[in-house]
Structures are given as C-alpha cells and as structure tokens.
Coordinates of N, CA and C and ligand atoms in Angstrom, one line a residue:
X1 N 1.1 -1.2 -0.7 CA -0.4 0.1 -0.1 C 0.3 1.3 0.1
X2 N 0.0 2.1 -0.8 CA 1.2 3.3 -0.8 C 0.8 4.0 0.5
X3 N 2.4 4.9 1.0 CA 2.2 5.7 2.2 C 2.3 7.0 2.2
X4 N 2.0 7.6 2.5 CA 1.8 8.7 2.5 C 2.6 9.6 3.7
X5 N 3.6 11.0 2.0 CA 4.3 11.3 2.6 C 4.4 12.9 3.0
X6 N 3.8 13.3 5.0 CA 4.0 15.3 4.7 C 5.4 16.1 5.3
X7 N 6.2 16.5 4.4 CA 7.1 16.9 5.1 C 6.6 18.5 5.7
X8 N 7.2 18.7 7.2 CA 6.8 20.0 7.9 C 7.8 20.8 8.6
X9 N 7.9 21.5 7.3 CA 9.2 22.1 7.5 C 9.3 23.0 8.9
X10 N 8.7 23.2 9.2 CA 8.5 24.5 10.5 C 9.3 25.2 10.5
X11 N 9.8 26.4 10.8 CA 10.4 27.7 10.5 C 12.0 27.0 9.9
X12 N 12.1 26.5 9.3 CA 13.3 26.4 8.1 C 12.8 26.3 6.9
X13 N 13.9 26.2 5.8 CA 15.2 26.7 5.6 C 15.2 28.2 6.7
X14 N 16.3 29.3 6.6 CA 16.3 30.6 6.6 C 16.1 31.2 5.4
X15 N 16.2 31.0 4.4 CA 16.7 31.8 3.1 C 15.6 31.0 2.0
X16 N 14.8 32.6 1.0 CA 13.6 31.3 0.4 C 14.7 30.6 -0.8
X17 N 16.2 31.5 -0.8 CA 17.1 29.9 -1.7 C 17.2 29.2 -1.2
X18 N 17.3 28.9 -0.1 CA 17.2 27.6 0.7 C 16.3 26.9 0.3
X19 N 15.4 27.8 0.0 CA 14.6 26.7 0.5 C 13.3 26.3 -1.0
X20 N 13.7 26.8 -1.9 CA 14.2 26.4 -3.3 C 14.6 25.4 -3.6
X21 N 15.3 25.6 -3.1 CA 17.0 24.3 -3.6 C 16.0 23.0 -2.9
X22 N 15.7 23.2 -0.9 CA 14.9 22.2 -0.8 C 13.8 21.6 -1.2
X23 N 13.2 22.4 -2.2 CA 12.0 22.2 -2.7 C 12.1 20.9 -3.4
X24 N 12.9 21.8 -4.8 CA 13.3 21.1 -5.7 C 13.8 20.0 -5.7
X25 N 14.7 19.6 -4.6 CA 14.3 18.3 -4.3 C 13.2 17.3 -3.8
X26 N 12.7 18.1 -3.0 CA 11.7 17.2 -2.2 C 10.8 16.9 -3.0
X27 N 10.8 17.4 -4.7 CA 9.6 17.5 -5.6 C 9.3 16.2 -6.2
X28 N 8.4 15.2 -5.5 CA 8.2 13.7 -6.3 C 7.0 13.9 -6.3
X29 N 6.1 13.1 -6.7 CA 4.9 12.1 -6.8 C 4.1 12.1 -5.2
X30 N 3.1 12.3 -4.5 CA 2.8 11.7 -3.5 C 3.4 12.5 -2.6
X31 N 3.9 13.6 -2.8 CA 5.1 14.4 -1.9 C 4.3 15.0 -1.5
X32 N 3.9 15.3 0.2 CA 3.5 16.8 0.5 C 4.3 17.6 1.4
X33 N 4.6 19.2 1.1 CA 5.4 19.4 1.5 C 4.5 21.2 2.0
X34 N 4.6 21.2 3.4 CA 4.7 22.0 4.0 C 5.9 23.3 5.0
X35 N 5.9 24.1 3.6 CA 6.6 24.7 3.8 C 6.0 26.1 4.7
X36 N 7.0 26.9 5.4 CA 6.7 28.2 6.5 C 5.6 29.4 5.0
X37 N 4.7 29.6 5.8 CA 3.8 30.9 5.0 C 4.6 31.5 3.8
X38 N 5.8 32.7 4.5 CA 6.2 33.7 4.1 C 6.7 32.9 2.1
X39 N 7.2 31.3 2.4 CA 7.8 30.8 1.1 C 6.8 29.6 0.5
X40 N 5.6 30.0 0.2 CA 4.1 29.2 -0.1 C 4.5 29.4 -1.7
X41 N 4.0 30.2 -2.2 CA 4.1 31.0 -3.2 C 5.1 30.6 -4.5
X42 N 5.7 30.9 -3.1 CA 7.6 31.3 -4.9 C 7.6 29.6 -4.8
X43 N 7.5 28.4 -4.1 CA 8.2 27.2 -3.9 C 6.5 26.5 -4.8
X44 N 5.3 27.2 -4.7 CA 4.6 26.1 -5.9 C 5.2 26.8 -7.2
X45 N 5.6 27.5 -7.0 CA 5.8 28.3 -9.0 C 7.0 27.5 -9.3
X46 N 7.7 26.6 -8.5 CA 8.3 25.9 -8.6 C 8.3 24.5 -8.7
X47 N 6.8 24.0 -8.1 CA 7.2 22.5 -7.7 C 6.5 21.6 -9.4
X48 N 6.4 21.1 -9.5 CA 5.7 20.2 -10.6 C 5.3 18.9 -10.4
X49 N 5.7 18.0 -9.1 CA 4.8 17.2 -8.9 C 4.2 16.7 -7.5
X50 N 4.9 16.9 -6.3 CA 4.7 17.7 -5.4 C 3.4 18.3 -5.3
X51 N 2.5 17.7 -3.8 CA 1.3 19.3 -2.8 C 2.2 19.0 -2.2
X52 N 1.2 20.9 -1.9 CA 2.0 21.7 -0.9 C 0.6 22.5 -0.3
X53 N 1.5 22.4 0.8 CA 0.4 22.9 2.3 C 0.8 24.1 3.1
X54 N 0.4 24.1 4.5 CA 0.5 25.2 5.4 C 0.4 24.8 6.5
X55 N 1.2 25.3 7.1 CA 1.8 24.6 8.8 C 0.0 25.3 9.3
X56 N -0.4 26.2 9.0 CA -1.5 26.3 10.2 C -2.6 27.1 9.3
X57 N -3.8 27.7 9.7 CA -4.5 29.4 9.1 C -5.1 29.2 10.3
X58 N -6.1 30.9 10.8 CA -6.1 31.3 11.7 C -7.2 31.2 11.6
X59 N -8.0 31.4 13.1 CA -9.2 30.5 13.2 C -10.5 31.6 13.1
X60 N -10.5 32.1 11.8 CA -11.8 33.2 11.8 C -11.4 33.2 10.5
X61 N -12.5 33.0 9.4 CA -12.2 33.5 7.9 C -13.4 34.0 7.7
X62 N -13.3 35.8 8.0 CA -14.3 36.6 7.7 C -14.7 36.9 6.3
X63 N -16.2 36.5 6.2 CA -16.0 37.0 4.6 C -15.4 38.3 3.4
X64 N -15.3 39.7 4.9 CA -15.5 40.6 4.1 C -13.5 41.0 4.5
X65 N -12.6 39.7 5.5 CA -12.1 40.3 5.9 C -12.0 41.1 7.4
X66 N -11.2 40.9 8.1 CA -11.0 41.4 9.6 C -9.8 41.9 9.8
X67 N -10.0 42.6 10.7 CA -8.9 43.1 11.4 C -7.9 42.3 12.4
X68 N -6.7 41.5 11.5 CA -5.8 40.5 12.6 C -5.0 40.7 12.2
X69 N -3.9 41.4 12.8 CA -2.6 41.5 12.1 C -1.8 40.3 12.1
X70 N -1.2 40.3 11.2 CA -0.3 38.8 11.2 C -1.0 37.6 10.5
X71 N -2.5 37.7 10.9 CA -2.9 36.2 10.3 C -3.4 35.7 9.1
X72 N -3.6 34.7 8.7 CA -3.5 34.2 7.1 C -4.8 33.6 7.2
X73 N -5.9 33.9 6.3 CA -6.9 33.2 6.6 C -6.9 32.0 5.5
X74 N -7.9 31.0 5.7 CA -8.3 30.0 5.0 C -8.6 30.3 3.1
X75 N -9.3 31.5 2.9 CA -9.5 32.1 2.1 C -8.0 32.7 1.1
X76 N -7.3 33.3 1.9 CA -5.5 33.4 1.4 C -5.2 32.2 1.0
X77 N -5.4 31.4 1.5 CA -4.9 29.9 1.2 C -5.2 29.0 0.0
X78 N -6.4 29.3 -0.1 CA -6.9 28.8 -1.2 C -6.7 30.0 -2.2
X79 N -6.6 30.6 -1.9 CA -6.1 31.5 -3.2 C -5.0 31.4 -4.4
X80 N -4.1 30.9 -3.3 CA -3.0 30.6 -3.9 C -3.4 29.1 -4.0
X81 N -4.1 28.2 -4.5 CA -4.1 27.1 -4.5 C -3.3 25.7 -3.9
X82 N -3.7 26.6 -1.8 CA -2.9 25.2 -1.1 C -3.8 24.1 -0.8
X83 N -3.7 22.8 -1.1 CA -4.2 22.0 -0.4 C -4.7 21.3 1.2
X84 N -3.9 21.3 1.6 CA -3.7 20.8 2.9 C -3.1 21.9 4.2
X85 N -3.5 22.0 5.2 CA -3.0 22.9 6.2 C -3.1 21.9 7.3
X86 N -2.2 21.7 7.8 CA -1.5 20.9 9.5 C -1.6 21.9 10.9
X87 N -2.9 21.1 11.2 CA -3.2 21.9 12.2 C -3.3 21.2 13.7
X88 N -3.2 21.7 14.8 CA -3.2 21.6 16.2 C -1.9 20.6 16.5
X89 N -0.5 20.9 15.8 CA 0.2 20.9 16.0 C 0.9 21.0 17.9
X90 N 2.0 20.3 17.7 CA 1.9 20.3 19.8 C 2.7 21.6 20.3
X91 N 3.7 22.0 19.5 CA 4.1 23.0 19.4 C 3.2 24.2 19.3
X92 N 2.3 24.0 18.4 CA 1.2 25.0 18.1 C 0.7 25.6 19.6
X93 N -0.1 23.8 19.9 CA -0.3 23.9 21.4 C 0.3 24.8 22.2
X94 N 1.5 24.5 22.4 CA 2.1 24.6 23.6 C 2.6 26.4 23.1
X95 N 2.0 26.5 22.0 CA 2.0 28.6 22.1 C 1.1 28.6 22.4
X96 N 0.0 27.6 23.0 CA -1.6 28.8 23.9 C -2.3 28.4 23.2
X97 N -2.3 27.3 21.9 CA -4.1 26.4 21.3 C -3.9 26.0 22.0
X98 N -5.7 26.0 21.7 CA -6.8 25.0 22.7 C -7.5 24.2 21.6
X99 N -8.0 23.4 22.4 CA -9.2 22.5 21.5 C -9.6 23.4 21.1
X100 N -10.4 24.8 21.7 CA -11.6 25.5 20.7 C -10.7 26.0 20.1
X101 N -10.1 26.5 19.9 CA -9.5 27.2 18.6 C -9.2 25.9 17.6
X102 N -8.6 25.1 18.0 CA -7.9 24.0 16.6 C -9.5 24.1 16.2
X103 N -10.5 22.7 17.1 CA -12.1 22.8 16.9 C -12.4 23.8 15.0
X104 N -12.3 25.6 15.4 CA -12.6 26.3 14.7 C -11.9 26.4 13.2
X105 N -10.9 25.5 13.2 CA -9.3 26.1 11.8 C -10.0 24.5 11.6
X106 N -10.0 23.3 12.2 CA -10.3 22.1 11.5 C -12.0 22.6 10.3
X107 N -12.5 23.2 11.0 CA -14.0 23.4 10.3 C -13.8 24.2 9.1
X108 N -13.3 24.8 9.1 CA -12.9 26.6 8.4 C -12.2 25.6 7.1
X109 N -11.3 25.0 7.5 CA -10.2 24.3 6.6 C -11.4 22.9 5.8
X110 N -11.6 22.5 6.7 CA -12.8 21.7 6.1 C -14.0 22.4 4.2
X111 N -14.6 23.7 5.5 CA -15.6 24.2 4.9 C -14.8 24.8 3.6
X112 N -13.7 25.6 3.4 CA -12.7 25.8 3.2 C -12.4 25.0 1.4
X113 N -12.3 23.5 1.5 CA -12.3 22.2 0.7 C -10.7 22.7 1.2
X114 N -9.6 22.7 2.8 CA -8.3 22.5 2.4 C -8.4 21.5 3.3
X115 N -7.6 20.5 2.9 CA -7.7 19.0 3.6 C -6.8 19.1 4.9
X116 N -7.6 19.4 6.4 CA -6.6 19.3 7.3 C -5.7 17.9 7.9
X117 N -4.7 18.0 8.1 CA -4.1 17.2 8.9 C -4.1 17.6 10.4
X118 N -4.7 17.1 10.9 CA -5.2 17.1 12.7 C -4.2 16.1 13.4
X119 N -3.1 17.1 14.0 CA -2.1 16.4 15.3 C -2.7 16.3 16.3
X120 N -2.4 15.1 16.8 CA -3.0 14.8 17.9 C -1.6 14.1 18.5
X121 N -1.3 13.9 20.0 CA -0.5 13.2 21.0 C -0.5 13.8 22.1
X122 N 0.2 12.3 23.0 CA 0.6 12.7 24.4 C 1.5 12.6 24.9
X123 N 1.6 14.0 26.4 CA 2.7 14.2 26.8 C 3.7 13.0 27.2
X124 N 5.1 13.7 27.8 CA 5.5 12.1 28.3 C 5.4 11.7 29.3
X125 N 4.5 12.2 30.6 CA 4.3 12.6 31.5 C 2.5 11.2 31.5
X126 N 1.4 11.7 30.9 CA 0.7 10.2 29.8 C 1.5 9.0 29.6
X127 N 2.0 9.2 28.7 CA 2.5 8.1 28.4 C 3.5 7.7 29.4
X128 N 4.2 8.1 30.2 CA 4.3 7.0 31.2 C 3.2 6.4 32.6
X129 N 2.8 6.7 32.3 CA 1.2 5.9 33.4 C 0.7 4.8 32.1
X130 N 1.2 4.2 30.7 CA 0.2 3.7 30.0 C 0.2 3.8 29.0
X131 N 0.3 3.0 28.0 CA -0.5 3.1 26.2 C -1.8 2.9 26.6
X132 N -2.8 3.2 27.9 CA -4.1 3.2 27.7 C -4.6 4.4 28.4
X133 N -3.7 5.1 29.4 CA -3.8 6.1 29.7 C -3.7 7.2 28.2
X134 N -2.5 6.9 27.8 CA -2.1 7.6 26.1 C -3.5 7.2 25.7
X135 N -4.4 6.7 25.1 CA -5.4 6.4 24.4 C -6.4 7.1 25.0
X136 N -6.7 7.2 26.2 CA -7.4 8.0 26.8 C -7.0 8.6 26.7
X137 N -6.4 9.7 26.6 CA -5.9 11.6 26.4 C -6.6 12.4 24.9
X138 N -5.6 10.7 23.7 CA -6.2 11.5 22.6 C -7.4 11.1 21.7
X139 N -8.4 10.2 22.5 CA -9.4 9.6 22.7 C -9.9 11.3 22.3
X140 N -10.1 11.9 23.7 CA -10.7 13.1 24.4 C -10.3 14.2 22.9
X141 N -8.4 14.3 22.7 CA -8.5 15.3 22.4 C -9.3 15.2 20.5
X142 N -8.9 14.5 20.0 CA -10.2 14.0 18.7 C -11.1 14.5 19.4
X143 N -11.8 14.3 20.1 CA -13.4 14.2 20.3 C -13.7 15.8 20.3
X144 N -12.6 16.7 21.3 CA -13.1 17.9 21.4 C -12.5 18.7 20.0
X145 N -11.1 17.8 19.3 CA -10.6 18.6 17.8 C -11.8 18.7 17.1
X146 N -12.2 17.4 16.5 CA -13.6 17.5 15.9 C -14.6 18.0 15.6
X147 N -15.4 18.4 17.2 CA -16.5 19.1 16.8 C -17.3 19.7 16.3
X148 N -17.2 20.7 15.6 CA -17.1 21.5 14.6 C -17.0 20.7 13.5
X149 N -16.6 19.8 12.9 CA -16.6 19.4 11.9 C -17.8 18.9 11.2
X150 N -18.2 19.9 10.0 CA -18.9 19.4 9.6 C -19.1 18.4 8.9
X151 N -20.7 17.7 9.5 CA -21.6 16.7 9.4 C -20.7 15.9 7.2
X152 N -20.9 16.3 6.4 CA -20.6 16.1 5.3 C -19.0 15.3 5.5
X153 N -17.9 16.0 6.6 CA -17.0 15.6 6.1 C -16.9 14.5 6.1
X154 N -16.3 13.1 5.6 CA -16.1 11.9 5.5 C -15.0 11.3 5.4
X155 N -14.1 11.9 5.1 CA -12.5 11.4 5.0 C -11.5 12.5 5.7
X156 N -10.6 12.0 6.7 CA -9.9 12.8 6.6 C -8.3 12.5 7.3
X157 N -7.3 13.4 7.6 CA -5.4 12.4 8.0 C -5.3 12.5 9.1
X158 N -5.3 12.6 10.3 CA -5.2 12.6 11.9 C -3.0 12.1 12.0
X159 N -1.9 13.4 12.2 CA -0.8 12.3 12.6 C -0.9 11.8 14.6
X160 N -0.8 11.0 14.2 CA -0.8 10.6 15.9 C 1.4 11.1 16.2
X161 N 0.9 12.7 16.4 CA 2.3 12.7 17.2 C 3.0 12.7 18.8
X162 N 3.5 11.7 19.2 CA 3.6 11.3 20.6 C 4.5 12.9 21.0
X163 N 4.2 13.3 21.9 CA 5.2 14.6 21.8 C 6.7 14.6 23.0
X164 N 6.8 13.4 23.4 CA 8.3 13.0 23.7 C 8.9 12.4 22.8
X165 N 8.5 12.2 21.4 CA 8.8 11.5 20.4 C 9.7 13.1 19.5
X166 N 9.0 14.3 19.2 CA 8.7 14.7 18.4 C 10.5 15.8 18.9
X167 N 11.2 15.6 17.6 CA 12.7 16.1 17.8 C 13.3 15.9 18.3
X168 N 13.0 14.4 19.6 CA 14.1 14.5 20.3 C 15.2 13.2 19.8
X169 N 14.5 12.1 19.1 CA 15.4 11.5 18.4 C 14.7 9.9 18.8
X170 N 13.5 10.5 20.1 CA 13.7 8.9 21.1 C 12.2 8.7 20.4
X171 N 11.9 7.7 18.9 CA 10.9 7.9 18.4 C 9.8 6.9 19.0
X172 N 8.6 6.3 18.6 CA 7.7 5.5 19.7 C 8.1 4.5 18.5
X173 N 7.2 2.6 19.3 CA 8.2 1.5 18.7 C 6.5 1.4 17.3
X174 N 7.1 1.0 16.3 CA 6.2 0.8 15.5 C 4.2 0.0 16.3
X175 N 4.4 -1.3 16.5 CA 4.0 -1.6 17.6 C 2.9 -0.5 18.0
X176 N 2.9 0.5 18.4 CA 2.3 1.2 20.1 C 2.1 1.9 19.0
X177 N 2.6 3.0 18.0 CA 1.9 3.6 17.0 C 0.8 3.2 15.7
X178 N 0.9 2.0 15.4 CA 0.5 0.9 14.8 C -0.5 1.3 15.5
X179 N -0.9 0.4 17.3 CA -2.4 0.1 17.3 C -2.5 2.0 18.0
X180 N -1.7 3.0 18.0 CA -2.5 4.2 18.6 C -3.1 4.8 17.0
X181 N -3.4 4.2 15.8 CA -3.4 4.6 15.0 C -4.8 3.8 14.6
X182 N -4.7 2.8 14.7 CA -5.9 1.7 15.1 C -7.3 2.4 15.9
X183 N -6.3 3.0 17.1 CA -7.4 3.3 17.9 C -7.9 4.7 17.2
X184 N -7.6 5.3 16.8 CA -7.6 6.5 16.6 C -9.0 6.3 15.4
X185 N -8.6 5.5 14.1 CA -9.6 5.4 13.5 C -10.9 4.3 13.4
X186 N -10.8 4.0 15.0 CA -12.2 3.5 15.5 C -12.8 4.3 15.9
X187 N -12.8 5.6 16.3 CA -13.3 6.9 17.2 C -13.9 7.1 16.3
X188 N -12.8 7.6 14.9 CA -13.1 8.7 13.8 C -14.2 7.9 13.1
X189 N -14.2 6.4 12.9 CA -15.6 5.6 12.2 C -16.6 5.0 13.2
X190 N -16.7 4.9 14.2 CA -17.6 4.5 14.8 C -18.2 6.0 15.6
X191 N -17.8 6.8 15.6 CA -18.6 8.0 15.7 C -19.2 8.9 15.5
X192 N -17.9 9.6 14.3 CA -18.1 10.2 13.0 C -18.3 10.1 12.3
X193 N -18.4 8.4 11.8 CA -18.3 8.1 10.1 C -17.2 8.4 9.4
X194 N -16.6 9.1 9.7 CA -15.2 9.6 9.1 C -14.6 9.0 9.0
X195 N -13.9 8.4 7.2 CA -12.6 6.6 7.1 C -11.4 8.1 7.0
X196 N -10.3 7.9 8.2 CA -8.7 8.3 8.2 C -7.9 7.5 8.4
X197 N -7.1 8.6 7.5 CA -6.0 8.1 6.9 C -4.5 8.7 8.7
X198 N -4.6 7.5 9.2 CA -3.5 7.8 10.3 C -2.1 7.7 10.7
X199 N -1.5 8.9 9.8 CA -0.1 8.7 9.9 C 1.2 8.5 11.2
X200 N 2.7 8.6 11.1 CA 3.0 8.3 12.6 C 3.8 9.2 12.2
X201 N 4.2 10.8 13.6 CA 5.4 11.3 13.5 C 6.2 11.4 14.5
X202 N 7.2 12.1 14.5 CA 8.0 11.6 16.4 C 9.5 11.2 15.6
X203 N 10.5 12.1 15.1 CA 11.5 11.8 15.1 C 12.5 10.4 13.8
X204 N 11.1 11.0 12.8 CA 11.0 9.8 11.8 C 12.5 10.0 10.8
X205 N 13.1 9.2 10.5 CA 14.2 9.4 9.2 C 14.9 8.2 9.0
X206 N 15.7 8.2 8.0 CA 15.7 7.4 7.2 C 16.4 6.3 7.7
X207 N 16.2 6.0 9.1 CA 17.0 4.6 9.8 C 15.5 3.8 10.1
X208 N 14.1 4.7 9.8 CA 13.2 3.6 11.0 C 12.7 3.4 10.7
X209 N 12.3 4.9 9.2 CA 11.0 5.3 8.6 C 10.5 3.3 7.9
X210 N 11.2 2.0 7.2 CA 10.9 1.2 6.9 C 10.1 0.3 8.3
X211 N 10.8 0.1 9.3 CA 10.5 -0.4 10.1 C 8.2 -0.1 10.7
X212 N 8.6 1.0 10.6 CA 7.0 2.0 10.6 C 6.1 1.7 9.5
X213 N 6.7 1.4 8.4 CA 6.0 1.6 6.5 C 5.6 0.1 6.9
X214 N 6.0 -1.5 7.7 CA 5.7 -2.4 7.2 C 4.2 -2.3 8.4
X215 N 4.2 -1.1 9.5 CA 2.7 -1.5 9.7 C 1.8 -1.2 9.3
X216 N 0.7 -2.5 8.6 CA -0.7 -1.4 7.4 C -1.6 -0.2 8.0
X217 N -1.4 -0.1 9.8 CA -2.8 0.5 9.8 C -1.7 2.1 9.8
X218 N -0.4 2.3 9.6 CA 0.0 3.3 9.4 C -0.3 3.2 8.0
X219 N -0.4 4.8 7.6 CA -0.4 5.2 6.4 C 0.3 5.8 5.5
X220 N 0.9 6.6 7.1 CA 2.2 7.5 6.1 C 2.4 8.0 7.4
X221 N 3.5 9.1 6.8 CA 4.6 9.9 8.3 C 4.0 11.2 8.4
X222 N 4.3 12.0 9.2 CA 4.9 13.5 9.4 C 6.0 13.7 9.3
X223 N 7.3 13.9 8.7 CA 8.4 14.4 8.5 C 8.5 15.6 9.5
X224 N 9.4 15.9 10.3 CA 10.1 17.1 10.6 C 11.2 17.5 10.5
X225 N 11.9 17.5 11.6 CA 13.2 17.9 11.3 C 14.1 17.3 10.5
X226 N 14.0 15.7 9.3 CA 14.3 15.2 8.2 C 13.9 15.8 7.4
X227 N 13.2 16.0 6.9 CA 12.2 17.0 5.8 C 13.2 17.9 5.8
X228 N 13.5 19.0 6.3 CA 14.1 20.1 6.0 C 15.9 20.2 5.7
X229 N 16.0 18.1 5.8 CA 17.8 18.0 5.5 C 17.7 17.1 4.5
X230 N 18.3 18.0 3.2 CA 18.0 17.7 2.1 C 18.2 16.0 1.7
X231 N 19.3 15.7 2.1 CA 20.1 14.2 1.9 C 19.3 13.4 2.5
X232 N 18.9 13.8 3.4 CA 18.0 12.3 4.3 C 16.3 12.9 4.0
X233 N 16.2 13.9 3.5 CA 14.4 13.8 2.8 C 15.0 12.7 1.6
X234 N 15.8 12.7 0.5 CA 15.7 12.4 -0.4 C 16.1 10.7 0.0
X235 N 17.1 10.3 0.5 CA 16.9 9.2 1.2 C 15.3 8.2 1.8
X236 N 14.6 8.9 2.3 CA 13.2 9.2 2.6 C 11.8 8.7 1.8
X237 N 12.5 9.7 0.3 CA 11.8 9.6 -0.5 C 11.8 8.4 -1.0
X238 N 13.2 7.3 -1.2 CA 13.1 7.0 -2.1 C 12.7 5.9 -1.4
X239 N 13.3 5.5 0.0 CA 12.4 4.6 0.8 C 10.7 4.2 0.3
X240 N 10.3 5.0 0.7 CA 8.8 5.0 0.7 C 8.5 4.1 -0.6
X241 N 9.0 5.2 -1.6 CA 9.3 4.9 -3.2 C 8.9 3.7 -3.2
X242 N 10.0 2.6 -3.0 CA 10.0 1.3 -2.9 C 9.2 0.5 -2.3
X243 N 8.6 0.9 -1.1 CA 7.4 0.4 -0.6 C 6.8 -0.5 -1.6
Ligands
PGA1 P1 10.5 15.4 14.1 O1 9.0 16.0 14.7 O2 10.5 14.0 12.8 O3 11.1 16.1 13.8 O4 10.5 14.6 15.4 C1 8.0 16.2 13.6 C2 6.7 16.9 13.9 O5 6.7 17.8 14.7 O6 5.7 16.9 12.9

C-alpha cells in the first residue's frame, strides 16, 4: 500500500534560496510539502509533482476580511492553491492553542476545501502511565478537535505525534504507533462515520521509517527535522517509493 509522506519544515530553512533548493529536491509524486507561509507562493511556482500545504491557518475566516494583524486566512491559502493544512501541532498547542481554537480551524479548513491534517499525541508524563492512558488522552483530543467538523466530511487525515518523540530522536515503537492508529481510526469511524488515514510523526528518519512502514495501519508519515535536511529527505523518499 502506498504511504503518504508529509514534510513539516517548521521554521526552516532560513532563506528563500535554500527553500527553493529543498523544494526542488523534494519534488516528487505523492509528496506533501508544508513550508513556512512566506515561501508558499514561490515554492508553489517551482513544484511540478508535489502537493503544497500550510503549517497553520487563522481561526476566523470573515467574508470581508478582518482586523487580525499577522494572521493568514483559509481564503488566502485557497486563493493561491493550497491543498492541505497542518492543524493542532503540539508546538502550536504549546504556544497556547486550545482544542476550541483547533476545532474552529478544522471546521474552517473543511468548509474552505483545504484538507486538514490534525495532529494529536500525548505528553511523556501521560505515556509513562501506560498506553491505555495515552489512548484515553488522544480520544479526548479528537473528540474536542472535531467537535465542529461539518457533517458532510467523510474523510480526514490525522497525525499521531507523541510529544516526547518529536525532535528528540526517541521515536515510538512501530507496534505502539500502529495500536494508536487503529484506535484513532475506530473512534472516527464509530463516532463520526469518518474514514481516517493515520500518519505517524516523531523522530522519523531514513533508518527507522521502513520498520514503521511495515505496519498496515500506519498510512504514512509526518516528518519534521529530517524533511528539512535535503540528503536525508531524498533517502526517505526513495525508501517510501520502493515499498
Ligand atoms: P520530528 O518532528 O520529525 O522532527 O520529530 C515531527 C513533527 O513535529 O511533525
């Protein structure tokens, strides 16, 4: 089965010139790139095969614009052809983004026909209490984050990203990530009639991706640090394409 590969560049690279180089190297079929806002249009212009997305959008989408200094709306993203958006990333939650805000963003993305990639995942403290506790936490996050999703939405993408695994080199095991993926799919299917693709994220690299890819319930990957490293990401693409 084909696995989805999403690159979350976060606040990298530093310059437009480097961003264009990275985008060209990552430009492949079935690859989804999420560069910082500032580079979106320039990168879109050079991509031939990859799909481009944003790392966030603002929780209001007023029909006539609004007074929100520094914000970027779903309508703006849609107007330049953005296809997906990462929402609820733990790094944004750590900056104060609540489930209420995330649920608004999810609804706006869906209404604007931009595919949301909802990120969920537990802290180290929760995981230490056991996988059942982590599953309860993730179920609660999902319930809150999709609370305003339009009833017409029948498909979505969720990235399971345990916080303790992000950027630490301390990835989850493929077995636990797969167990969580099944759990997430079941919640969305049983309670919302939504068929979800579930990605794993958290210290994915060219050395560990093949093991995760063997798990049939893991539909792909959200790659952070390794996706902004041109050589490493090229290797990851090669591995994914060979599966
Ligand atoms: P990482 O980040 O691959 O650097 O751990 C993943 C993410 O934050 O999406």
